[in-house]
Coordinates of C-alpha atoms and ligand atoms in Angstrom, one line a residue:
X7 CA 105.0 131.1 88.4
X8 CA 106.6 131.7 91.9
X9 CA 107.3 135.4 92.7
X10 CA 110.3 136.6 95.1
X11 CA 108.5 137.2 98.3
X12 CA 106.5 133.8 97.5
X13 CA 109.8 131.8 96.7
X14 CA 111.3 132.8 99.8
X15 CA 108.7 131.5 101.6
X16 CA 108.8 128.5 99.8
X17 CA 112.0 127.9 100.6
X18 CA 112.3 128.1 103.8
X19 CA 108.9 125.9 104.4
X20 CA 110.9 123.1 102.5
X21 CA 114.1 123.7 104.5
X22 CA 112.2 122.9 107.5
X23 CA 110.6 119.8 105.9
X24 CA 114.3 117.9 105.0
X25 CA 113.9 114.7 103.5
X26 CA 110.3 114.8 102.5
X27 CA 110.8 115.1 98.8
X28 CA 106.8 114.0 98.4
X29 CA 105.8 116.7 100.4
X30 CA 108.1 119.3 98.7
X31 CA 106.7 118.0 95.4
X32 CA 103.1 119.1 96.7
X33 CA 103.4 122.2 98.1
X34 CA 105.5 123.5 95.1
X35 CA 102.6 122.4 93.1
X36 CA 99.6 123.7 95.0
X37 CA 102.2 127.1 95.8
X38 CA 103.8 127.5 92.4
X39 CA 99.7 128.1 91.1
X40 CA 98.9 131.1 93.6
X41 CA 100.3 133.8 92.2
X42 CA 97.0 135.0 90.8
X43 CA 95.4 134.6 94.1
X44 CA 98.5 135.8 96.2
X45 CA 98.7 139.1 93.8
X46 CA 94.8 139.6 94.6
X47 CA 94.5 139.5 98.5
X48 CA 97.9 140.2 100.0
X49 CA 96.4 140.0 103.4
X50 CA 97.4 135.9 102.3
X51 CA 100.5 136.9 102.9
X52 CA 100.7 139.0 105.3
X53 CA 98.8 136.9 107.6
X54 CA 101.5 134.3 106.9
X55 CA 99.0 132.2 105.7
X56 CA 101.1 130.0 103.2
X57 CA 103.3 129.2 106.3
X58 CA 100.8 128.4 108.3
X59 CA 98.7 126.2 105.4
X60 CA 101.8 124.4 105.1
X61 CA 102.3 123.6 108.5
X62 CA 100.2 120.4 109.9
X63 CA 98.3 121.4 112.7
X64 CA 99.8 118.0 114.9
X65 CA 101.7 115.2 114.0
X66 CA 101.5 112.1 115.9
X67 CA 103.6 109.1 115.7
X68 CA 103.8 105.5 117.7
X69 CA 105.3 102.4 117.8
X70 CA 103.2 99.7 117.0
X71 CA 103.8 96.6 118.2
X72 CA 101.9 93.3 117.5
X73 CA 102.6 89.5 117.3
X74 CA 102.7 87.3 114.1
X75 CA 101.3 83.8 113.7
X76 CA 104.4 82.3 114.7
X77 CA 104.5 84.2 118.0
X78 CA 107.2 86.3 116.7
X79 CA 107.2 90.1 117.9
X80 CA 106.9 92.7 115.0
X81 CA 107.7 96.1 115.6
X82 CA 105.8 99.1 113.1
X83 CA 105.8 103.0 113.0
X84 CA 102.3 104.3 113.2
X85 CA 101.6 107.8 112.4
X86 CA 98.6 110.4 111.3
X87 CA 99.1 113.6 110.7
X88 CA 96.4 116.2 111.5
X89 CA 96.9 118.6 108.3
X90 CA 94.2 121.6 108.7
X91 CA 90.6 121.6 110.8
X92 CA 90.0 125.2 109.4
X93 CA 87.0 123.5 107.6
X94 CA 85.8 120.8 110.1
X95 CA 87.3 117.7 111.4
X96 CA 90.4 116.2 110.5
X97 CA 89.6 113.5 107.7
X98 CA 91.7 111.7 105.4
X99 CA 92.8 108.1 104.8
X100 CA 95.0 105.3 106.2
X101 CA 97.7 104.3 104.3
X102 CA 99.2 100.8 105.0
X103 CA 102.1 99.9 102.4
X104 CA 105.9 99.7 103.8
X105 CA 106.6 103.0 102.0
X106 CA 105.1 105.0 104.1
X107 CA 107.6 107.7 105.9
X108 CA 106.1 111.3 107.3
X109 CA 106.9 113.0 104.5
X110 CA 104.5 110.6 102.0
X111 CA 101.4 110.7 104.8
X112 CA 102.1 115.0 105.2
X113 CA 101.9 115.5 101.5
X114 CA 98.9 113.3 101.3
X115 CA 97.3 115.4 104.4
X116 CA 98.3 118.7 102.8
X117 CA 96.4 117.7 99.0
X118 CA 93.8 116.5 101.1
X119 CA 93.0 119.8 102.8
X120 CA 92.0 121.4 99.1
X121 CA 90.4 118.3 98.0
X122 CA 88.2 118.2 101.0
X123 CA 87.3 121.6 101.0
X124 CA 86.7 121.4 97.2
X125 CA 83.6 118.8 98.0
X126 CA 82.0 121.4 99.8
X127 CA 81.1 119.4 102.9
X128 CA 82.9 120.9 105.6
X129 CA 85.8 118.5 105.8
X130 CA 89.1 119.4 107.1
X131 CA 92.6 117.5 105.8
X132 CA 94.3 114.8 107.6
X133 CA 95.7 111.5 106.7
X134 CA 97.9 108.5 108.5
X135 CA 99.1 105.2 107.9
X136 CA 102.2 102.7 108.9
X137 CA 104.9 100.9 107.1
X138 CA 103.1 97.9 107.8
X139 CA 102.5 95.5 104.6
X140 CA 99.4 93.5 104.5
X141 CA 100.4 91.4 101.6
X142 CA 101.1 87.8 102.4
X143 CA 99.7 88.2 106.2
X144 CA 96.8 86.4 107.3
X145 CA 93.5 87.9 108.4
X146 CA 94.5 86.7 112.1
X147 CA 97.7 88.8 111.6
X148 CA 95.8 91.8 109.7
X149 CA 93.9 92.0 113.3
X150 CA 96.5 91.8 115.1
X151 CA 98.3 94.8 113.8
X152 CA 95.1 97.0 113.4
X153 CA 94.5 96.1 116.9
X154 CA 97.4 97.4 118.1
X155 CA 97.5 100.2 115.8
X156 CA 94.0 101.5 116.9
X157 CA 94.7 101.1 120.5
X158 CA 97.1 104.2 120.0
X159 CA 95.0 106.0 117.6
X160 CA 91.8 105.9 119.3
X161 CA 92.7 108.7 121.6
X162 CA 93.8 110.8 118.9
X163 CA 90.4 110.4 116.8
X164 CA 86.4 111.2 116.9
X165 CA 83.4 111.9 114.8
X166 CA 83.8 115.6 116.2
X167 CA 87.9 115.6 116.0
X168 CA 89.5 113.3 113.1
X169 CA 87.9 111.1 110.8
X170 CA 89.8 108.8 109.0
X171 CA 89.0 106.2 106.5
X172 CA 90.9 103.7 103.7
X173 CA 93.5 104.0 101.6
X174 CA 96.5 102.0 99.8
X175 CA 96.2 98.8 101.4
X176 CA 93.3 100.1 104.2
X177 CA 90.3 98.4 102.8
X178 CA 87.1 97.0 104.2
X179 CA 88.5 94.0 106.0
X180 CA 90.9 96.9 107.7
X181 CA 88.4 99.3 108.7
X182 CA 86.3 96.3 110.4
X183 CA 89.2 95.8 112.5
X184 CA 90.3 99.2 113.0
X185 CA 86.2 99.9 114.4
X186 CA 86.1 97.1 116.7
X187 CA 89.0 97.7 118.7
X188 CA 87.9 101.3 118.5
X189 CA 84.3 100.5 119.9
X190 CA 86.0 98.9 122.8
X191 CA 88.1 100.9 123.8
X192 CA 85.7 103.9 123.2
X193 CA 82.6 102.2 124.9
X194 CA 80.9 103.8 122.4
X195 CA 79.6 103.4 119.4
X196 CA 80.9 106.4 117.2
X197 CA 79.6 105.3 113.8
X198 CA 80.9 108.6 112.6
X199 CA 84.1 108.0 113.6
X200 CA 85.7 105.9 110.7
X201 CA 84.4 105.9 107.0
X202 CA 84.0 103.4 105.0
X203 CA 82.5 101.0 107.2
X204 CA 80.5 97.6 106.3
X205 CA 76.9 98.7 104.9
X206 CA 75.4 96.5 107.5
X207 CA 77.1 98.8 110.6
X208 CA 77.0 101.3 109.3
X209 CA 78.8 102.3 106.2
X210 CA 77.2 103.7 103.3
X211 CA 76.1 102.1 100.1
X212 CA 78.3 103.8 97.1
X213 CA 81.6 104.3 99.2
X214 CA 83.3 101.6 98.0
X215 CA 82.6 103.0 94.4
X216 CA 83.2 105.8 95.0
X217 CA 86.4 107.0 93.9
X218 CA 86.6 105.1 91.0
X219 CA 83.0 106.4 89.8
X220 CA 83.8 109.8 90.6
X221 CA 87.0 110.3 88.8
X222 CA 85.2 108.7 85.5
X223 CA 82.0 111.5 86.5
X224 CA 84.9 114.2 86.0
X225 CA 86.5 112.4 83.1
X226 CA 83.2 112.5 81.2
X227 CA 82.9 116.3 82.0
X228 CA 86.4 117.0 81.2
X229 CA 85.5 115.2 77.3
X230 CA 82.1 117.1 77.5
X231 CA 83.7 120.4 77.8
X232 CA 85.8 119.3 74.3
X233 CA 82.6 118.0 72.8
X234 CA 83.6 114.3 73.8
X235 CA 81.8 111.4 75.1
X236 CA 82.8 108.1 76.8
X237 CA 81.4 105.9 73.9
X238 CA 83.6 103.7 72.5
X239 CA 86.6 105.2 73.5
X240 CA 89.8 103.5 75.0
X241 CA 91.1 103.6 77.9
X242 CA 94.2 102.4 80.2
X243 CA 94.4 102.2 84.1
X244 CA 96.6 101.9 86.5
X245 CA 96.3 99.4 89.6
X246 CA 93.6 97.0 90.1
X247 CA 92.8 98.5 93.5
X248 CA 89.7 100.0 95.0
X249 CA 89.9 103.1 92.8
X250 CA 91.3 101.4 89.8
X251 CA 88.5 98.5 89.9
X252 CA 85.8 101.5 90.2
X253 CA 86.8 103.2 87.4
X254 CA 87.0 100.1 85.3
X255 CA 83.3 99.1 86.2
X256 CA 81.7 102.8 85.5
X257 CA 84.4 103.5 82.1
X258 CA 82.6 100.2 80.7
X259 CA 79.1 101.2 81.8
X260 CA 79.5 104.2 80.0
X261 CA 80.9 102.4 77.0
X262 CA 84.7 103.2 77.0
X263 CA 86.6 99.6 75.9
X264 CA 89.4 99.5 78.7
X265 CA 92.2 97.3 77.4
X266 CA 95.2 97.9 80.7
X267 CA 95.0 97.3 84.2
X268 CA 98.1 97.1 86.3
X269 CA 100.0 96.4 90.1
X270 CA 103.2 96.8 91.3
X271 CA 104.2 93.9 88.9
X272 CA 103.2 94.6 86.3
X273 CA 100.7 95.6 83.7
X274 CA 98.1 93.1 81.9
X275 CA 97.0 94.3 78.0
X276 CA 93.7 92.8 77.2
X277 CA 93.0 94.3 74.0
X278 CA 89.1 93.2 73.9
X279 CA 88.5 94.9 77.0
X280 CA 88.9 93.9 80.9
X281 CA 86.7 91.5 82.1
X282 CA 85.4 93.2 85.7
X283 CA 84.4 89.6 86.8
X284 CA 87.5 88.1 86.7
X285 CA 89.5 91.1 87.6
X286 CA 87.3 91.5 90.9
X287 CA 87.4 87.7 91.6
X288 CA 91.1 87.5 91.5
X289 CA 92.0 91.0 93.1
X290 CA 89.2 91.4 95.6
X291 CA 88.2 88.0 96.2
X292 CA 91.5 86.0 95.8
X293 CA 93.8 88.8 96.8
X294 CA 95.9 87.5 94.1
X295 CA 98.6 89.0 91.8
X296 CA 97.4 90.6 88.6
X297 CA 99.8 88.4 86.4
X298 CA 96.6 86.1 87.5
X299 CA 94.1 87.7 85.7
X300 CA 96.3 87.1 82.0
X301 CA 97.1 83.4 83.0
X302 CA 93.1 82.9 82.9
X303 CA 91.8 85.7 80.1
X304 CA 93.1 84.1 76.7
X305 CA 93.6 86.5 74.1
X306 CA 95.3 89.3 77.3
X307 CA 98.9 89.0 78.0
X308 CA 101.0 90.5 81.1
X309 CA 104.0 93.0 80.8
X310 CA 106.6 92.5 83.6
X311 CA 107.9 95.0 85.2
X312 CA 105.8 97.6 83.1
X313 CA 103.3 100.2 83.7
X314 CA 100.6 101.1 81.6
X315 CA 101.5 104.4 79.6
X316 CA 103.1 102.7 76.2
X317 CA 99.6 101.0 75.4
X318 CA 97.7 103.5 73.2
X319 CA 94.4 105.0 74.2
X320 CA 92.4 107.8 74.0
X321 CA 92.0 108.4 78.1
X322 CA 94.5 106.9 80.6
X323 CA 93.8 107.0 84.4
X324 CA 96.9 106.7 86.7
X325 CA 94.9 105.0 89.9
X326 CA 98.0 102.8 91.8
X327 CA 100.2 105.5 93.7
X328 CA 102.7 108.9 93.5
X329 CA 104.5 109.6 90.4
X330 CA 103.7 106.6 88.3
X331 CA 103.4 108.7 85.5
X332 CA 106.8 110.6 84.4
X333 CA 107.7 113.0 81.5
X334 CA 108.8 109.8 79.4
X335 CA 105.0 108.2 80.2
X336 CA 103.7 111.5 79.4
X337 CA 105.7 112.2 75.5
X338 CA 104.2 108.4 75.1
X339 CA 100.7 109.2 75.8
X340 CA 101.0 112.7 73.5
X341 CA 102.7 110.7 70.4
X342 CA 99.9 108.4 71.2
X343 CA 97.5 110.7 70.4
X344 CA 95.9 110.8 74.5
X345 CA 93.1 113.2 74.7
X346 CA 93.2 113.2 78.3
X347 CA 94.6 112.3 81.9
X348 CA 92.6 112.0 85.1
X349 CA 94.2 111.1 87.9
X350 CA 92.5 108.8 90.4
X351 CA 95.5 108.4 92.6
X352 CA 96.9 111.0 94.7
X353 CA 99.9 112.9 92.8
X354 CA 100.3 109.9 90.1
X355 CA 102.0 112.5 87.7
X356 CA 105.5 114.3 88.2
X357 CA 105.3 118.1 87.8
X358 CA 107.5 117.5 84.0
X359 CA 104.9 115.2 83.1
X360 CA 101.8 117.6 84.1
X361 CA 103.7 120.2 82.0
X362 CA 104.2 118.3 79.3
X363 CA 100.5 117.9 79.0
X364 CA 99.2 120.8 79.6
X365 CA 101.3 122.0 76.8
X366 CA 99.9 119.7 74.2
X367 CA 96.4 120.6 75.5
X368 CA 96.1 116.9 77.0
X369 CA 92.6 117.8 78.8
X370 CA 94.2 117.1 82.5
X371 CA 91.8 115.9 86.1
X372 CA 94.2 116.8 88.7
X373 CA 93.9 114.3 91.9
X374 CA 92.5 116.6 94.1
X375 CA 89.4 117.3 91.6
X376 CA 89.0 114.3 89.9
X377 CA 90.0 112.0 93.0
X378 CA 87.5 113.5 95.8
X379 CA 84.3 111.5 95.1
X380 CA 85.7 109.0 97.7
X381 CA 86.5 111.7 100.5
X382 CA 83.0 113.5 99.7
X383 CA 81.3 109.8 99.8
X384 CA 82.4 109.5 103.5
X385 CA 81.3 112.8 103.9
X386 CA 77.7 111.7 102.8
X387 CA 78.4 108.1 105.1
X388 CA 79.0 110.8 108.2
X389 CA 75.8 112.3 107.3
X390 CA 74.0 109.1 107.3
X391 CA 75.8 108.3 110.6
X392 CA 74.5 111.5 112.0
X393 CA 71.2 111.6 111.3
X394 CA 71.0 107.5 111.3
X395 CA 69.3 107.0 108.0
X396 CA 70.1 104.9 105.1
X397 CA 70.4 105.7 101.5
X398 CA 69.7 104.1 98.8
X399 CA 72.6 103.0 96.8
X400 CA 71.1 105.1 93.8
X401 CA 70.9 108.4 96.7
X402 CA 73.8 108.2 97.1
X403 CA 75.8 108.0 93.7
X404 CA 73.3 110.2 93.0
X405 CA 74.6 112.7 95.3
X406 CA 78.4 111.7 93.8
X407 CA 77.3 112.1 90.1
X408 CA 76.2 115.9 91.1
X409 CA 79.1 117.1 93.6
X410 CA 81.5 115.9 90.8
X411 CA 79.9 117.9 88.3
X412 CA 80.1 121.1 90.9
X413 CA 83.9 120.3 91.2
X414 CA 84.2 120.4 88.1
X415 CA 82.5 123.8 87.4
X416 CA 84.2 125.5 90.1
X417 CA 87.5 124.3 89.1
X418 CA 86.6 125.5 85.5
X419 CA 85.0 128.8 86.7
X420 CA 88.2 129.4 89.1
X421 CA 90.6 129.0 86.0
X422 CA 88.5 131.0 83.6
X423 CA 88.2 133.8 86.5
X424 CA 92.4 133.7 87.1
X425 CA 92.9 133.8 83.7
X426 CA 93.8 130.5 82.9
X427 CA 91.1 129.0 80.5
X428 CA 91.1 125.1 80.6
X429 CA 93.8 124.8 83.3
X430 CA 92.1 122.5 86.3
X431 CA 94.8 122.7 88.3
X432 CA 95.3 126.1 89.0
X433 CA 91.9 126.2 88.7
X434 CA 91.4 123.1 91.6
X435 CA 94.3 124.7 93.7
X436 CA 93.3 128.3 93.8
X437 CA 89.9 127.3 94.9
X438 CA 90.6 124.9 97.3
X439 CA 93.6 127.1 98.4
X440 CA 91.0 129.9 98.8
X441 CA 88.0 128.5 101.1
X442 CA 90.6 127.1 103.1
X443 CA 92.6 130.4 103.7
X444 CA 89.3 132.5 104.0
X445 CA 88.2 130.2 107.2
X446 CA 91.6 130.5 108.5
X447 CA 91.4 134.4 108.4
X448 CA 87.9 133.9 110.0
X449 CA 89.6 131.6 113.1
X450 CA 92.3 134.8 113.7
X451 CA 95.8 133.9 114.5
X452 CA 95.4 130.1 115.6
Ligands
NDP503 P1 94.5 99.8 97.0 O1 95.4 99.3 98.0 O2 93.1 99.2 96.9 O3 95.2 99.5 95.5 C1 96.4 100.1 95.2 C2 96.8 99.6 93.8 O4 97.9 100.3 93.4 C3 97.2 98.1 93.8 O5 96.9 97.6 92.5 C4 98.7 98.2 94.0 O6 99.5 97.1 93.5 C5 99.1 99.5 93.3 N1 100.2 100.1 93.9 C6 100.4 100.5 95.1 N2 101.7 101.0 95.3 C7 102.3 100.8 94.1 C8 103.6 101.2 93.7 N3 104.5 101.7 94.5 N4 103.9 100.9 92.4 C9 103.0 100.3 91.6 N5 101.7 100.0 91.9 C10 101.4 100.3 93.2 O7 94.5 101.4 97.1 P2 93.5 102.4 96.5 O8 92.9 101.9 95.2 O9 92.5 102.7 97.6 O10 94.4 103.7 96.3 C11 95.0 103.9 95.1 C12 95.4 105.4 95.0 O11 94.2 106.2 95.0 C13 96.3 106.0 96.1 O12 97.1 107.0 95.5 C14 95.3 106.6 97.1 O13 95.9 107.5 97.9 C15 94.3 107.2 96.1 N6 93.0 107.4 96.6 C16 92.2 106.5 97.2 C17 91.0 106.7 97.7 C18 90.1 105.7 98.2 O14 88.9 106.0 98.5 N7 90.5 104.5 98.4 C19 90.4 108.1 97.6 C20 91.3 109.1 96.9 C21 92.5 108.7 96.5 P3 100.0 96.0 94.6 O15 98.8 95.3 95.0 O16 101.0 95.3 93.7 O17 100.7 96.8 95.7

């Protein structure tokens, strides 16, 4: 519920912001929660600090301009946008897909403000990318461009100022690049300054798992706190990314059958349950199209055009990209008897279809809960880089396993204490919203 004063200031925040309907879409979400908190502590508002938490502290964009194999010029928009350092540095993720626009990379660097401050480890929110598309170049030409990219970027970033890290099409081979042209132009070698590094130079065991792993920690809480467990349940994801792959591997080590994996394709029903091998050999290794994966799994067939939703299953995970899952999804999961959504992709549900949800008591992981075991991984890879040790793999999704289980009780604690029982996303906005806005009152008028 939005109040007058709070709606006006609403308003005018997305009047300055024309265009960015991703953007909007957050911060009416994270906003439209607050009311509780905003009825509370009204120095929030007087200290203008919804304004200035929707604000982005700097933007930066660039032209980047590389050469292709054929010697032809290409021409890309770079950009990152430095959210909120109320908390610590800048850190977020690189986006690399040809949707990208301001408006997608500031909503991402605005939900990543609560998430990071919701792992606990002093993170602030940023997040950047280009409308550059990896698919179909070669490795030479992935260089190129990352080369190029970084050679802007590098003055804008450090392990003390901004931090960034992977995202949708930003993967290891990406983050290689990115580092190297970095270190040379730095003269330095800032481990700290990029997450999600190679484990041999310095990235941390576990980061690559990360997200996945920790949206299926918070799933198996979220079930717990109905009496649920992961055995033999079924389950549907979306993408057969980084996240998506993750959560497959840890839903089947914890015994949950899951029987959909998609891309921007399509979506491939196996009903005996995806096999992680072959999904990882033809979507890591291969770098292949997912309609693959059915061609060589008898007994799995691939859905065109379709996204996961209309196969039934008792847990479905939306892990591809914004608003993949709509009210019509959403009525389809409920009449499919869906005990619950987690979200492993940043904003994967329209605000109809998180309504419609909540209202039929579909157990819901908003993104920035149930997705921030990746951000709070690099947070641990930054530590490692810091003090130059080395985890062990177990250390450190050991570490994971336990800051999931503290989002999740703050996020439950947080709704139970704004009156809101069972509603983790109030309950994930209102505490992320508030160690954010308590630093900021700390820093003064900045
Ligand atoms: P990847 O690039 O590894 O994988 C993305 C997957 O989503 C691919 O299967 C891709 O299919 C699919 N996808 C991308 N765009 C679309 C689209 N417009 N429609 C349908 N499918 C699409 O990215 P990640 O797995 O890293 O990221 C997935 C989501 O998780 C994003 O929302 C990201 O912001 C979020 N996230 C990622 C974190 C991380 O640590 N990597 C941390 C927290 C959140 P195709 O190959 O056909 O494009």
């Amino acid at each position: 519920m939005v109040d007058g004063r709070v709606g006006v200031v609403l308003e005018s925040i997305i009047a300055r912001s024309p265009g960015e309907p991703e953007f909007h879409q957050a911060v009416i979400e994270v906003v439209g929660t607050l009311g509780p908190v905003l009825a509370q502590h009204p120095e929030y508002l007087e200290q203008r600090i919804i304004e200035r938490i929707c604000e982005p502290e700097r933007q930066v964009l660039f032209r980047v301009v590389w050469q292709d194999d054929r010697g032809g010029v290409q021409v890309n928009r770079g950009m990152r946008v430095q959210f909120n350092s109320a908390l610590g540095p800048y850190k977020g993720g690189l986006r690399f897909h040809p949707s990208v626009n301001l408006g997608i990379i500031k909503f991402l660097g605005f939900e990543q403000t609560f998430k990071n401050a919701l792992t606990g480890l002093g993170l602030g929110g940023g997040k950047g990318g280009s409308d550059f598309d990896p698919k179909g170049r070669s490795d030479a030409e992935v260089m190129r461009f990352c080369q190029a990219f970084m050679t802007e970027l590098f003055r804008h970033i450090g392990p003390h100022t901004d931090v960034p890290a992977g995202d949708i099409g930003v993967g290891g081979r990406e983050i290689g690049f990115l580092f190297g042209q970095y270190k040379r132009l730095a003269n330095a070698y800032d481990s700290g300054v990029l997450t999600g590094k190679g484990v041999g130079w310095g990235g941390s065991l576990g980061r690559t798992e990360a997200t996945g792993f920790g949206a299926v920690f918070f799933l198996s809480h979220l079930l717990a706190s109905r009496k649920r467990t992961l055995d033999g349940i079924t389950a549907t994801v979306s993408g057969s990314g980084n996240v998506a792959t993750y959560a497959v591997a840890k839903l089947e080590e914890l015994g949950a059958r899951v029987v959909a994996v998609s891309d921007s394709s399509g979506t491939v029903h196996d009903p005996k349950g995806i096999d992680l091998a072959l999904l990882r050999q033809v979507k890591e290794v291969e770098r292949a199209r997912i309609s693959e994966y059915a061609e060589r799994r008898t007994g799995s067939t691939f859905l065109r055009g379709a996204r996961p939703w209309s196969i039934p299953c008792d847990v479905a995970l939306p892990c591809a990209t914004q608003n993949e899952l709509d009210e019509q999804d959403a009525k389809t999961l409920i009449a499919n008897g869906c005990l619950a959504v987690v979200e492993g992709a940043n904003m994967p549900s329209t605000a109809g279809a998180i309504a419609l949800l909540q209202q039929a008591r579909v157990a819901f992981g908003p993104a920035k809960a149930a997705n921030a075991g990746g951000v709070a991984t690099s947070g641990l890879e930054m530590q490692q880089n810091a003090s130059r040790e080395r985890w062990t793999f177990e250390q450190t999704v050991g570490r994971l396993a336990g800051i999931m289980q503290d989002i999740h009780q703050t996020c439950e604690a947080t709704a139970d204490e704004y009156g809101a029982p069972g509603d983790l996303l109030l309950g994930a906005n209102i505490a992320g919203f508030r160690q954010v806005a308590d630093a900021m009152l700390a820093h003064g008028v900045v």
